[in-house]
PDB file of C-alpha atoms in Angstrom:
ATOM      1  CA  MET A   1    -103.748-188.930  12.532  1.00  0.00           C
ATOM      2  CA  ALA A   2    -105.821-185.835  12.122  1.00  0.00           C
ATOM      3  CA  ARG A   3    -105.732-183.382  14.967  1.00  0.00           C
ATOM      4  CA  GLN A   4    -108.831-183.584  17.095  1.00  0.00           C
ATOM      5  CA  ARG A   5    -110.813-180.502  18.052  1.00  0.00           C
ATOM      6  CA  PHE A   6    -111.850-180.466  21.699  1.00  0.00           C
ATOM      7  CA  ARG A   7    -115.301-179.179  22.430  1.00  0.00           C
ATOM      8  CA  HIS A   8    -115.948-178.006  25.965  1.00  0.00           C
ATOM      9  CA  THR A   9    -119.596-178.534  26.671  1.00  0.00           C
ATOM     10  CA  ALA A  10    -121.962-176.404  28.700  1.00  0.00           C
ATOM     11  CA  ARG A  11    -122.019-176.883  32.425  1.00  0.00           C
ATOM     12  CA  ARG A  12    -124.194-179.621  33.871  1.00  0.00           C
ATOM     13  CA  ARG A  13    -125.181-180.059  37.469  1.00  0.00           C
ATOM     14  CA  PHE A  14    -124.947-183.217  39.545  1.00  0.00           C
ATOM     15  CA  THR A  15    -125.794-183.843  43.157  1.00  0.00           C
ATOM     16  CA  SER A  16    -122.374-185.122  44.178  1.00  0.00           C
ATOM     17  CA  PRO A  17    -118.732-184.301  43.315  1.00  0.00           C
ATOM     18  CA  LEU A  18    -118.038-188.046  43.416  1.00  0.00           C
ATOM     19  CA  VAL A  19    -120.619-188.743  40.755  1.00  0.00           C
ATOM     20  CA  ALA A  20    -119.394-185.783  38.731  1.00  0.00           C
ATOM     21  CA  ILE A  21    -115.801-186.999  38.660  1.00  0.00           C
ATOM     22  CA  ALA A  22    -116.752-190.559  37.818  1.00  0.00           C
ATOM     23  CA  ALA A  23    -119.104-189.508  35.028  1.00  0.00           C
ATOM     24  CA  GLY A  24    -116.182-188.536  32.805  1.00  0.00           C
ATOM     25  CA  LEU A  25    -113.455-190.633  34.393  1.00  0.00           C
ATOM     26  CA  ALA A  26    -111.218-192.458  31.963  1.00  0.00           C
ATOM     27  CA  LEU A  27    -110.089-194.769  34.718  1.00  0.00           C
ATOM     28  CA  LEU A  28    -112.000-197.710  35.000  1.00  0.00           C
ATOM     29  CA  LEU A  29    -114.058-198.217  38.143  1.00  0.00           C
ATOM     30  CA  LEU A  30    -117.690-197.579  38.868  1.00  0.00           C
ATOM     31  CA  ALA A  31    -118.617-194.217  40.385  1.00  0.00           C
ATOM     32  CA  ALA A  32    -119.005-195.671  43.846  1.00  0.00           C
ATOM     33  CA  LEU A  33    -115.367-196.764  43.849  1.00  0.00           C
ATOM     34  CA  MET A  34    -113.886-193.284  43.501  1.00  0.00           C
ATOM     35  CA  ALA A  35    -113.190-190.919  46.409  1.00  0.00           C
ATOM     36  CA  MET A  36    -111.784-187.478  45.869  1.00  0.00           C
ATOM     37  CA  HIS A  37    -109.071-185.659  47.840  1.00  0.00           C
ATOM     38  CA  GLY A  38    -106.364-183.117  46.972  1.00  0.00           C
ATOM     39  CA  GLY A  39    -102.687-183.214  45.997  1.00  0.00           C
ATOM     40  CA  GLU A  40    -100.377-184.788  43.430  1.00  0.00           C
ATOM     41  CA  GLY A  41     -96.736-185.793  43.545  1.00  0.00           C
ATOM     42  CA  SER A  42     -94.147-186.514  40.889  1.00  0.00           C
ATOM     43  CA  GLN A  43     -90.944-187.689  42.541  1.00  0.00           C
ATOM     44  CA  PRO A  44     -89.681-191.106  41.409  1.00  0.00           C
ATOM     45  CA  GLU A  45     -88.675-193.752  43.930  1.00  0.00           C
ATOM     46  CA  ARG A  46     -86.159-196.428  42.973  1.00  0.00           C
ATOM     47  CA  THR A  47     -86.943-200.112  43.156  1.00  0.00           C
ATOM     48  CA  THR A  48     -84.452-202.841  43.898  1.00  0.00           C
ATOM     49  CA  PRO A  49     -82.525-203.801  40.743  1.00  0.00           C
ATOM     50  CA  ASP A  50     -84.118-207.240  40.421  1.00  0.00           C
ATOM     51  CA  GLN A  51     -85.669-208.299  37.144  1.00  0.00           C
ATOM     52  CA  HIS A  52     -89.371-209.057  37.458  1.00  0.00           C
ATOM     53  CA  GLN A  53     -91.158-211.553  35.225  1.00  0.00           C
ATOM     54  CA  VAL A  54     -94.842-211.644  34.371  1.00  0.00           C
ATOM     55  CA  THR A  55     -96.455-214.473  32.441  1.00  0.00           C
ATOM     56  CA  ALA A  56     -98.822-213.193  29.796  1.00  0.00           C
ATOM     57  CA  MET A  57    -102.337-214.462  29.247  1.00  0.00           C
ATOM     58  CA  PRO A  58    -104.126-215.117  25.948  1.00  0.00           C
ATOM     59  CA  SER A  59    -106.662-212.990  24.151  1.00  0.00           C
ATOM     60  CA  ALA A  60    -110.305-213.747  24.875  1.00  0.00           C
ATOM     61  CA  ASP A  61    -113.652-212.112  25.332  1.00  0.00           C
ATOM     62  CA  HIS A  62    -113.010-209.393  27.913  1.00  0.00           C
ATOM     63  CA  THR A  63    -115.901-210.696  30.003  1.00  0.00           C
ATOM     64  CA  SER A  64    -114.242-214.090  30.413  1.00  0.00           C
ATOM     65  CA  GLY A  65    -113.254-214.884  33.968  1.00  0.00           C
ATOM     66  CA  SER A  66    -110.948-217.865  33.462  1.00  0.00           C
ATOM     67  CA  PRO A  67    -107.468-216.897  32.214  1.00  0.00           C
ATOM     68  CA  GLN A  68    -105.307-219.442  30.418  1.00  0.00           C
ATOM     69  CA  GLN A  69    -101.535-219.279  30.234  1.00  0.00           C
ATOM     70  CA  THR A  70     -99.605-218.859  26.985  1.00  0.00           C
ATOM     71  CA  ASP A  71     -95.929-218.922  26.094  1.00  0.00           C
ATOM     72  CA  VAL A  72     -95.723-215.112  25.941  1.00  0.00           C
ATOM     73  CA  GLU A  73     -93.703-213.597  28.758  1.00  0.00           C
ATOM     74  CA  LEU A  74     -93.277-210.044  29.899  1.00  0.00           C
ATOM     75  CA  ARG A  75     -90.042-209.268  31.679  1.00  0.00           C
ATOM     76  CA  TRP A  76     -90.037-206.045  33.644  1.00  0.00           C
ATOM     77  CA  PRO A  77     -86.843-204.034  33.155  1.00  0.00           C
ATOM     78  CA  ALA A  78     -84.327-204.021  35.975  1.00  0.00           C
ATOM     79  CA  ASP A  79     -84.146-200.227  35.993  1.00  0.00           C
ATOM     80  CA  LEU A  80     -87.694-199.457  37.156  1.00  0.00           C
ATOM     81  CA  SER A  81     -88.467-196.319  39.124  1.00  0.00           C
ATOM     82  CA  TRP A  82     -91.843-194.801  39.980  1.00  0.00           C
ATOM     83  CA  VAL A  83     -93.723-191.570  39.435  1.00  0.00           C
ATOM     84  CA  THR A  84     -97.089-190.495  40.789  1.00  0.00           C
ATOM     85  CA  VAL A  85     -99.625-189.203  38.280  1.00  0.00           C
ATOM     86  CA  ALA A  86    -103.127-188.152  39.369  1.00  0.00           C
ATOM     87  CA  GLY A  87    -102.547-190.040  42.613  1.00  0.00           C
ATOM     88  CA  LEU A  88    -101.569-193.313  40.910  1.00  0.00           C
ATOM     89  CA  ALA A  89     -98.083-194.832  41.176  1.00  0.00           C
ATOM     90  CA  LEU A  90     -96.774-195.713  37.712  1.00  0.00           C
ATOM     91  CA  PRO A  91     -93.523-197.519  36.839  1.00  0.00           C
ATOM     92  CA  VAL A  92     -91.018-195.934  34.468  1.00  0.00           C
ATOM     93  CA  SER A  93     -87.869-197.354  32.889  1.00  0.00           C
ATOM     94  CA  VAL A  94     -84.888-195.797  31.140  1.00  0.00           C
ATOM     95  CA  THR A  95     -84.759-198.722  28.715  1.00  0.00           C
ATOM     96  CA  ALA A  96     -88.478-199.465  28.175  1.00  0.00           C
ATOM     97  CA  GLY A  97     -89.935-195.990  28.670  1.00  0.00           C
ATOM     98  CA  PRO A  98     -91.296-193.527  28.946  1.00  0.00           C
ATOM     99  CA  ARG A  99     -88.029-191.832  28.063  1.00  0.00           C
ATOM    100  CA  SER A 100     -89.570-188.366  28.236  1.00  0.00           C
ATOM    101  CA  LEU A 101     -91.848-187.034  30.980  1.00  0.00           C
ATOM    102  CA  GLN A 102     -91.594-183.437  29.840  1.00  0.00           C
ATOM    103  CA  ASP A 103     -94.656-181.235  30.431  1.00  0.00           C
ATOM    104  CA  GLY A 104     -96.442-184.033  32.249  1.00  0.00           C
ATOM    105  CA  ARG A 105     -96.530-186.171  29.092  1.00  0.00           C
ATOM    106  CA  ALA A 106     -95.192-189.699  28.639  1.00  0.00           C
ATOM    107  CA  ARG A 107     -93.385-190.445  25.386  1.00  0.00           C
ATOM    108  CA  GLY A 108     -90.708-192.717  24.029  1.00  0.00           C
ATOM    109  CA  PHE A 109     -91.619-196.346  24.740  1.00  0.00           C
ATOM    110  CA  ALA A 110     -89.621-199.351  23.578  1.00  0.00           C
ATOM    111  CA  GLN A 111     -91.102-201.640  20.919  1.00  0.00           C
ATOM    112  CA  THR A 112     -91.143-204.547  23.368  1.00  0.00           C
ATOM    113  CA  PRO A 113     -93.788-206.186  25.583  1.00  0.00           C
ATOM    114  CA  ALA A 114     -92.581-204.127  28.559  1.00  0.00           C
ATOM    115  CA  GLY A 115     -92.704-200.937  26.500  1.00  0.00           C
ATOM    116  CA  ALA A 116     -96.238-201.725  25.346  1.00  0.00           C
ATOM    117  CA  VAL A 117     -97.433-202.330  28.892  1.00  0.00           C
ATOM    118  CA  LEU A 118     -95.804-199.163  30.207  1.00  0.00           C
ATOM    119  CA  ALA A 119     -97.388-197.209  27.350  1.00  0.00           C
ATOM    120  CA  GLY A 120    -100.803-198.622  28.190  1.00  0.00           C
ATOM    121  CA  LEU A 121    -100.447-197.654  31.850  1.00  0.00           C
ATOM    122  CA  HIS A 122     -99.173-194.133  31.254  1.00  0.00           C
ATOM    123  CA  LEU A 123    -101.379-193.142  28.338  1.00  0.00           C
ATOM    124  CA  LEU A 124    -104.493-194.383  30.082  1.00  0.00           C
ATOM    125  CA  VAL A 125    -103.828-192.293  33.176  1.00  0.00           C
ATOM    126  CA  ARG A 126    -102.638-189.262  31.193  1.00  0.00           C
ATOM    127  CA  THR A 127    -105.909-189.153  29.253  1.00  0.00           C
ATOM    128  CA  SER A 128    -107.990-188.979  32.424  1.00  0.00           C
ATOM    129  CA  PRO A 129    -109.669-185.667  33.340  1.00  0.00           C
ATOM    130  CA  GLN A 130    -107.711-185.587  36.614  1.00  0.00           C
ATOM    131  CA  VAL A 131    -104.396-184.679  34.988  1.00  0.00           C
ATOM    132  CA  GLY A 132    -105.780-181.452  33.545  1.00  0.00           C
ATOM    133  CA  PRO A 133    -106.084-180.270  29.931  1.00  0.00           C
ATOM    134  CA  HIS A 134    -102.411-179.271  29.667  1.00  0.00           C
ATOM    135  CA  VAL A 135    -101.727-183.037  29.695  1.00  0.00           C
ATOM    136  CA  TRP A 136    -104.799-184.774  28.328  1.00  0.00           C
ATOM    137  CA  GLU A 137    -105.374-182.449  25.361  1.00  0.00           C
ATOM    138  CA  PRO A 138    -101.961-182.981  23.670  1.00  0.00           C
ATOM    139  CA  THR A 139    -101.916-186.647  24.694  1.00  0.00           C
ATOM    140  CA  LEU A 140    -105.279-187.228  23.060  1.00  0.00           C
ATOM    141  CA  ARG A 141    -104.267-185.334  19.916  1.00  0.00           C
ATOM    142  CA  GLN A 142    -100.899-186.995  19.432  1.00  0.00           C
ATOM    143  CA  GLN A 143    -100.917-190.349  21.233  1.00  0.00           C
ATOM    144  CA  VAL A 144    -104.396-191.832  20.857  1.00  0.00           C
ATOM    145  CA  VAL A 145    -105.610-193.618  17.725  1.00  0.00           C
ATOM    146  CA  GLY A 146    -108.600-195.567  16.476  1.00  0.00           C
ATOM    147  CA  PRO A 147    -112.103-194.891  15.172  1.00  0.00           C
ATOM    148  CA  ASP A 148    -113.382-193.665  18.543  1.00  0.00           C
ATOM    149  CA  VAL A 149    -110.780-190.951  19.211  1.00  0.00           C
ATOM    150  CA  THR A 150    -113.273-188.111  18.807  1.00  0.00           C
ATOM    151  CA  ALA A 151    -115.805-189.743  21.135  1.00  0.00           C
ATOM    152  CA  TYR A 152    -113.082-190.365  23.697  1.00  0.00           C
ATOM    153  CA  ALA A 153    -111.798-186.783  23.507  1.00  0.00           C
ATOM    154  CA  ASP A 154    -115.318-185.445  23.949  1.00  0.00           C
ATOM    155  CA  ALA A 155    -115.935-187.718  26.939  1.00  0.00           C
ATOM    156  CA  VAL A 156    -112.730-186.604  28.670  1.00  0.00           C
ATOM    157  CA  ALA A 157    -113.516-182.927  28.029  1.00  0.00           C
ATOM    158  CA  ARG A 158    -117.042-183.357  29.397  1.00  0.00           C
ATOM    159  CA  GLY A 159    -115.761-185.166  32.456  1.00  0.00           C
ATOM    160  CA  TYR A 160    -113.263-182.410  33.150  1.00  0.00           C
ATOM    161  CA  ALA A 161    -115.874-179.651  32.704  1.00  0.00           C
ATOM    162  CA  VAL A 162    -118.332-181.308  35.090  1.00  0.00           C
ATOM    163  CA  ALA A 163    -115.677-182.066  37.706  1.00  0.00           C
ATOM    164  CA  ARG A 164    -114.167-178.590  37.484  1.00  0.00           C
ATOM    165  CA  GLU A 165    -117.537-177.018  38.185  1.00  0.00           C
ATOM    166  CA  GLN A 166    -118.188-179.299  41.133  1.00  0.00           C
ATOM    167  CA  LEU A 167    -114.746-178.703  42.633  1.00  0.00           C
ATOM    168  CA  GLN A 168    -114.662-174.992  41.745  1.00  0.00           C
ATOM    169  CA  VAL A 169    -111.168-175.038  40.247  1.00  0.00           C
ATOM    170  CA  PRO A 170    -109.982-172.690  37.469  1.00  0.00           C
ATOM    171  CA  TYR A 171    -109.864-174.043  33.937  1.00  0.00           C
ATOM    172  CA  GLY A 172    -106.470-175.596  33.262  1.00  0.00           C
ATOM    173  CA  ASP A 173    -105.849-176.831  36.789  1.00  0.00           C
ATOM    174  CA  SER A 174    -105.518-180.534  37.502  1.00  0.00           C
ATOM    175  CA  LEU A 175    -108.260-182.164  39.556  1.00  0.00           C
ATOM    176  CA  THR A 176    -108.061-184.070  42.803  1.00  0.00           C
ATOM    177  CA  PRO A 177    -106.311-187.444  42.473  1.00  0.00           C
ATOM    178  CA  ILE A 178    -107.800-190.814  41.721  1.00  0.00           C
ATOM    179  CA  TYR A 179    -108.140-192.860  44.883  1.00  0.00           C
ATOM    180  CA  ALA A 180    -107.353-196.182  43.255  1.00  0.00           C
ATOM    181  CA  SER A 181    -104.355-198.360  42.441  1.00  0.00           C
ATOM    182  CA  ILE A 182    -103.349-200.395  39.426  1.00  0.00           C
ATOM    183  CA  VAL A 183    -102.427-203.632  41.180  1.00  0.00           C
ATOM    184  CA  GLY A 184    -102.211-206.252  38.456  1.00  0.00           C
ATOM    185  CA  ILE A 185    -101.883-206.904  34.766  1.00  0.00           C
ATOM    186  CA  ARG A 186    -102.713-209.648  32.324  1.00  0.00           C
ATOM    187  CA  VAL A 187    -101.249-209.402  28.828  1.00  0.00           C
ATOM    188  CA  ASP A 188    -103.622-211.070  26.388  1.00  0.00           C
ATOM    189  CA  THR A 189    -101.676-210.647  23.146  1.00  0.00           C
ATOM    190  CA  TYR A 190     -98.447-209.050  22.020  1.00  0.00           C
ATOM    191  CA  HIS A 191     -97.181-208.326  18.524  1.00  0.00           C
ATOM    192  CA  PRO A 192     -94.492-205.761  17.653  1.00  0.00           C
ATOM    193  CA  HIS A 193     -97.243-203.549  16.213  1.00  0.00           C
ATOM    194  CA  ALA A 194    -100.151-204.221  18.589  1.00  0.00           C
ATOM    195  CA  ALA A 195    -100.772-205.379  22.138  1.00  0.00           C
ATOM    196  CA  SER A 196    -103.812-206.020  24.295  1.00  0.00           C
ATOM    197  CA  MET A 197    -103.793-206.193  28.089  1.00  0.00           C
ATOM    198  CA  ARG A 198    -106.118-206.078  31.067  1.00  0.00           C
ATOM    199  CA  LEU A 199    -105.363-203.803  33.979  1.00  0.00           C
ATOM    200  CA  LEU A 200    -106.637-204.738  37.420  1.00  0.00           C
ATOM    201  CA  ILE A 201    -107.645-201.658  39.421  1.00  0.00           C
ATOM    202  CA  GLU A 202    -108.378-201.687  43.141  1.00  0.00           C
ATOM    203  CA  ALA A 203    -110.193-198.998  45.110  1.00  0.00           C
ATOM    204  CA  PRO A 204    -112.194-198.540  48.319  1.00  0.00           C
ATOM    205  CA  ASP A 205    -115.849-199.416  47.791  1.00  0.00           C
ATOM    206  CA  GLY A 206    -117.145-196.803  50.228  1.00  0.00           C
ATOM    207  CA  GLU A 207    -118.206-199.453  52.739  1.00  0.00           C
ATOM    208  CA  GLY A 208    -114.847-200.219  54.320  1.00  0.00           C
ATOM    209  CA  SER A 209    -113.893-202.908  51.844  1.00  0.00           C
ATOM    210  CA  VAL A 210    -112.082-203.084  48.500  1.00  0.00           C
ATOM    211  CA  ALA A 211    -113.559-203.508  45.026  1.00  0.00           C
ATOM    212  CA  ARG A 212    -111.682-204.530  41.897  1.00  0.00           C
ATOM    213  CA  ALA A 213    -112.329-204.075  38.207  1.00  0.00           C
ATOM    214  CA  ALA A 214    -110.386-204.984  35.085  1.00  0.00           C
ATOM    215  CA  THR A 215    -110.326-203.004  31.871  1.00  0.00           C
ATOM    216  CA  VAL A 216    -109.062-204.100  28.472  1.00  0.00           C
ATOM    217  CA  VAL A 217    -106.441-201.635  27.211  1.00  0.00           C
ATOM    218  CA  GLN A 218    -104.953-201.824  23.724  1.00  0.00           C
ATOM    219  CA  VAL A 219    -101.960-200.071  22.215  1.00  0.00           C
ATOM    220  CA  SER A 220    -100.782-199.787  18.619  1.00  0.00           C
ATOM    221  CA  TRP A 221     -97.290-199.091  17.301  1.00  0.00           C
ATOM    222  CA  SER A 222     -97.342-196.154  14.907  1.00  0.00           C
ATOM    223  CA  GLY A 223     -94.383-194.180  13.659  1.00  0.00           C
ATOM    224  CA  ALA A 224     -91.782-194.624  16.373  1.00  0.00           C
ATOM    225  CA  ASP A 225     -93.894-195.059  19.490  1.00  0.00           C
ATOM    226  CA  TRP A 226     -96.848-196.842  21.079  1.00  0.00           C
ATOM    227  CA  HIS A 227    -100.254-195.145  20.913  1.00  0.00           C
ATOM    228  CA  LEU A 228    -103.311-195.832  23.030  1.00  0.00           C
ATOM    229  CA  VAL A 229    -106.315-197.197  21.141  1.00  0.00           C
ATOM    230  CA  ALA A 230    -109.426-195.244  22.155  1.00  0.00           C
ATOM    231  CA  PRO A 231    -112.057-197.410  23.874  1.00  0.00           C
ATOM    232  CA  PRO A 232    -115.245-198.334  22.018  1.00  0.00           C
ATOM    233  CA  GLN A 233    -117.594-195.340  21.846  1.00  0.00           C
ATOM    234  CA  GLY A 234    -115.004-193.433  23.882  1.00  0.00           C
ATOM    235  CA  ASP A 235    -116.209-195.240  27.006  1.00  0.00           C
ATOM    236  CA  TRP A 236    -114.010-197.491  29.152  1.00  0.00           C
ATOM    237  CA  SER A 237    -117.073-199.052  30.776  1.00  0.00           C
ATOM    238  CA  THR A 238    -117.642-200.968  27.524  1.00  0.00           C
ATOM    239  CA  VAL A 239    -114.492-203.003  28.201  1.00  0.00           C
ATOM    240  CA  ARG A 240    -114.598-203.075  31.998  1.00  0.00           C
ATOM    241  CA  THR A 241    -115.679-205.909  34.280  1.00  0.00           C
ATOM    242  CA  LEU A 242    -115.728-206.334  38.034  1.00  0.00           C
ATOM    243  CA  VAL A 243    -113.274-208.951  39.316  1.00  0.00           C
ATOM    244  CA  GLY A 244    -114.090-211.205  42.254  1.00  0.00           C
ATOM    245  CA  PRO A 245    -111.497-212.388  44.810  1.00  0.00           C
ATOM    246  CA  VAL A 246    -111.064-215.801  43.173  1.00  0.00           C
ATOM    247  CA  LEU A 247    -110.146-214.313  39.781  1.00  0.00           C
ATOM    248  CA  VAL A 248    -107.571-211.890  41.171  1.00  0.00           C
ATOM    249  CA  ARG A 249    -104.916-214.598  41.055  1.00  0.00           C
ATOM    250  CA  GLY A 250    -105.219-214.601  37.255  1.00  0.00           C
ATOM    251  CA  TYR A 251    -103.466-211.217  37.230  1.00  0.00           C
ATOM    252  CA  ALA A 252     -99.755-210.840  37.802  1.00  0.00           C
ATOM    253  CA  PRO A 253     -99.009-208.097  40.344  1.00  0.00           C
ATOM    254  CA  LEU A 254     -97.084-205.027  39.307  1.00  0.00           C
ATOM    255  CA  PRO A 255     -93.524-204.991  40.661  1.00  0.00           C
ATOM    256  CA  SER A 256     -93.215-203.628  44.182  1.00  0.00           C
ATOM    257  CA  ARG A 257     -91.814-200.145  44.623  1.00  0.00           C
TER     258      ARG A 257
END
């Protein structure tokens, strides 16, 4: 894949830091669902050594609200631990990946359903403006593929520039964390060279309740690792839908920490 050139656009002004962050946010919820505060951790916490099983769901139009079960199964590795990236807790596995977390990156995923899902989780978060350009720039150059890579890279760079101005942080610093959680997953299709999944994200709605949205995330096996497929037009909102309480049960929860 050709190396992408990142263009940092001129400053633009918005009336609210919340709107500014959400305008370029790679993660998934509407602007009203994101609240901004400071801090980021990175220490893993061990889970119990049980093996977790998730039943996959079939491919369909991403706007469909009625999942159907298939014979594809995703078995979570027994060796899960957790890291926090941009405020989100993400599972990691020695056997399924990522095997390297050097420099804030996530590389080395197994060519298995579990490896594909872990790649989707990590690469999505690590291409958000919140992690800072020292993470999202090399991740976008080396671990994102598809016809919309350039549009996606531009969108992330714009989102970071707008948020950095609003928050008054030096260029290169990470931003305040994402106040949301990835709480469920539905694997639509898996093949050793391609996988498609839907991630269920939950966040405060600003009115004392919780809102949920699901985004279709695809990964492609290239070389010796999974790569994130850039969203259409570089915009996750094109593959994002709100999820009502009844449809939540169609998503298998992530393993508990």
